[in-house]
Short mmCIF file of C-alpha atoms in Angstrom, two decimals:
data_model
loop_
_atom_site.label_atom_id
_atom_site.label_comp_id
_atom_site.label_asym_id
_atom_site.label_seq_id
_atom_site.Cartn_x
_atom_site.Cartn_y
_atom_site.Cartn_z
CA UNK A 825 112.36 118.05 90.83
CA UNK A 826 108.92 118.95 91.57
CA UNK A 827 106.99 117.45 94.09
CA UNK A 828 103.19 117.37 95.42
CA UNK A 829 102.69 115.88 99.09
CA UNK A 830 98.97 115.60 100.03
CA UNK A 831 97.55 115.04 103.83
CA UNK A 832 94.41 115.05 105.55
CA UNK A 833 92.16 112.71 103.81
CA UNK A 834 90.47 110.13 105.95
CA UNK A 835 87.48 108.64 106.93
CA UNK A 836 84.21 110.80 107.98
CA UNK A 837 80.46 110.40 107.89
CA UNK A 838 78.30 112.11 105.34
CA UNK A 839 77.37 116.00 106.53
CA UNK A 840 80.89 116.00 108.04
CA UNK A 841 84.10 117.96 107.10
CA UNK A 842 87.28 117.57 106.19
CA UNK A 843 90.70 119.72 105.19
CA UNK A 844 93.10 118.58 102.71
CA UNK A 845 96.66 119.89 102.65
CA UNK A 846 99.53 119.63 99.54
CA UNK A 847 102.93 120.99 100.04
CA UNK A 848 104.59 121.64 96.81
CA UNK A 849 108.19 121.79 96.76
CA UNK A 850 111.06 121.84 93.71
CA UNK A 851 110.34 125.49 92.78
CA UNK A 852 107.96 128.29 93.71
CA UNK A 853 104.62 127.90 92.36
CA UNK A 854 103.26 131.68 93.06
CA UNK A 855 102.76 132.34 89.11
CA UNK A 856 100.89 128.78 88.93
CA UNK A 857 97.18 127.80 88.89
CA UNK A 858 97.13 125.34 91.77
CA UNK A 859 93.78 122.90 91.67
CA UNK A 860 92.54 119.18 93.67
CA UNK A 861 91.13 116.80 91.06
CA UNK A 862 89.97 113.47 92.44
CA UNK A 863 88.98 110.13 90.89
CA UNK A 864 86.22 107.61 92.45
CA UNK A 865 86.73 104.04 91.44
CA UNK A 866 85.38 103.22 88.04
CA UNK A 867 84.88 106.80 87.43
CA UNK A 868 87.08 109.21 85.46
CA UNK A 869 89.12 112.15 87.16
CA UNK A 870 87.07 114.84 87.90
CA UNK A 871 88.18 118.56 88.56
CA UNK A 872 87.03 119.64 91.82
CA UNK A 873 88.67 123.14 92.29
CA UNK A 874 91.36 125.25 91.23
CA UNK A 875 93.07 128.74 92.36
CA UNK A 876 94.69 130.89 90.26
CA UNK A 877 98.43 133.02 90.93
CA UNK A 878 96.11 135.91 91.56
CA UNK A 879 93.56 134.28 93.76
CA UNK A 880 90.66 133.48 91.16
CA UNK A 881 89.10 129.86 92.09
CA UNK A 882 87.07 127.76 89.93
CA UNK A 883 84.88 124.94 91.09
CA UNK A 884 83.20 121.58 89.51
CA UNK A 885 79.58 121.75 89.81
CA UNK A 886 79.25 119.56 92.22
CA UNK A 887 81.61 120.83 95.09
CA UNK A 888 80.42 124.64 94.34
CA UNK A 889 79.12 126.08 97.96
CA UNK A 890 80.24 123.43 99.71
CA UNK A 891 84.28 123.18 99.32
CA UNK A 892 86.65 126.16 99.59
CA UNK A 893 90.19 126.32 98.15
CA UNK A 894 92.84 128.45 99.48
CA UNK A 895 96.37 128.78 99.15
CA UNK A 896 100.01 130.32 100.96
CA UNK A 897 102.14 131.72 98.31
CA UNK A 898 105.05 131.85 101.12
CA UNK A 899 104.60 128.38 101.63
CA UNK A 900 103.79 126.98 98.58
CA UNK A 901 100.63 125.48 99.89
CA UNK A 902 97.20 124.86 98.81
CA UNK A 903 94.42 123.60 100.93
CA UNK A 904 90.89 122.15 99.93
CA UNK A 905 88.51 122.65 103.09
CA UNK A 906 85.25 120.13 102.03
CA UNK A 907 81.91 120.72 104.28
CA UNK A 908 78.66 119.01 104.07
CA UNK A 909 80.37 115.97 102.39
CA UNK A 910 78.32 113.48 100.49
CA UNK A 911 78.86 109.51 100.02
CA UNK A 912 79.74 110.28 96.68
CA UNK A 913 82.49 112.51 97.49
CA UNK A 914 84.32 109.52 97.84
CA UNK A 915 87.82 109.71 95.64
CA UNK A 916 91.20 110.12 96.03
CA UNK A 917 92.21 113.76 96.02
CA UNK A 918 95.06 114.92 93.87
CA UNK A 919 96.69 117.96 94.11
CA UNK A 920 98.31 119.50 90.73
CA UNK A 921 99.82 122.48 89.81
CA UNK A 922 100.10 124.12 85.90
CA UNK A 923 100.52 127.25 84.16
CA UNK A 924 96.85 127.25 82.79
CA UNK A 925 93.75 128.29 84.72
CA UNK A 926 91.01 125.67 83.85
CA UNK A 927 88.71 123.03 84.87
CA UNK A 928 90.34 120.34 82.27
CA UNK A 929 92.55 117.76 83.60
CA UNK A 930 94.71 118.04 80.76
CA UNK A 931 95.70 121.57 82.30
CA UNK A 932 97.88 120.20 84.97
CA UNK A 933 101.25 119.56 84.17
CA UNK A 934 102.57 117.67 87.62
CA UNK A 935 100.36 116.03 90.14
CA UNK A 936 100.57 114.56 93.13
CA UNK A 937 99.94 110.75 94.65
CA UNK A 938 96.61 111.90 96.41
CA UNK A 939 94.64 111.31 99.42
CA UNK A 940 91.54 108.89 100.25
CA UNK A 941 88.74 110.41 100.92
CA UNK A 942 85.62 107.65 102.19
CA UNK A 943 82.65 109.55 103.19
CA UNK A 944 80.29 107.23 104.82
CA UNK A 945 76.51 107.16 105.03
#
């Protein structure tokens, strides 16, 4: 059974950072495209970043320069470090995993319960 366990979400004031963390557990994930997608109330999800099996990363347009996304093959891991956050950052953050590399939602084939992220102003 697969499984997607965010942390590190919380509460921080705009120009601030924060690190997200998802563990992913249920089988190894080192030949899948591992990506954060988020969703703001009243908004539709959004891709925010995703990295590729061989390291390749896409980003949304409005993250690019300012979040990073990493991950540990060996510990099936992927991390989302977000700088110079925004008010409108404000979402919860989803981890998801799938065998495509792309920015559409409809990519991701398991996803976790996410994280709230509340940038303030």
């Amino acid at each position: 059974q697969v499984q997607l366990v965010e942390s590190g979400g919380g509460l921080v004031q705009a120009g601030g950072s924060l690190r997200l963390s998802c563990a992913a557990s249920g089988r190894t994930f080192s030949t899948y495209t591992m990506a954060w997608l988020r969703q703001a109330p009243g908004k539709e999800r959004e891709f925010v970043a995703a990295i590729g099996r061989s390291g390749s990363t896409l980003y949304g347009d409005s993250v690019k320069g300012r979040f990073t996304i990493s991950r540990d093959n060996a510990k099936n891991t992927v991390a989302l470090q977000m700088n110079s956050l925004k008010p409108e950052d404000t979402a919860v953050y989803r981890c998801a995993v799938g065998l495509s590399f792309t920015r559409s939602i409809n990519g991701y084939d398991y996803w976790g319960q996410g994280t709230q992220v509340t940038v303030s102003s």
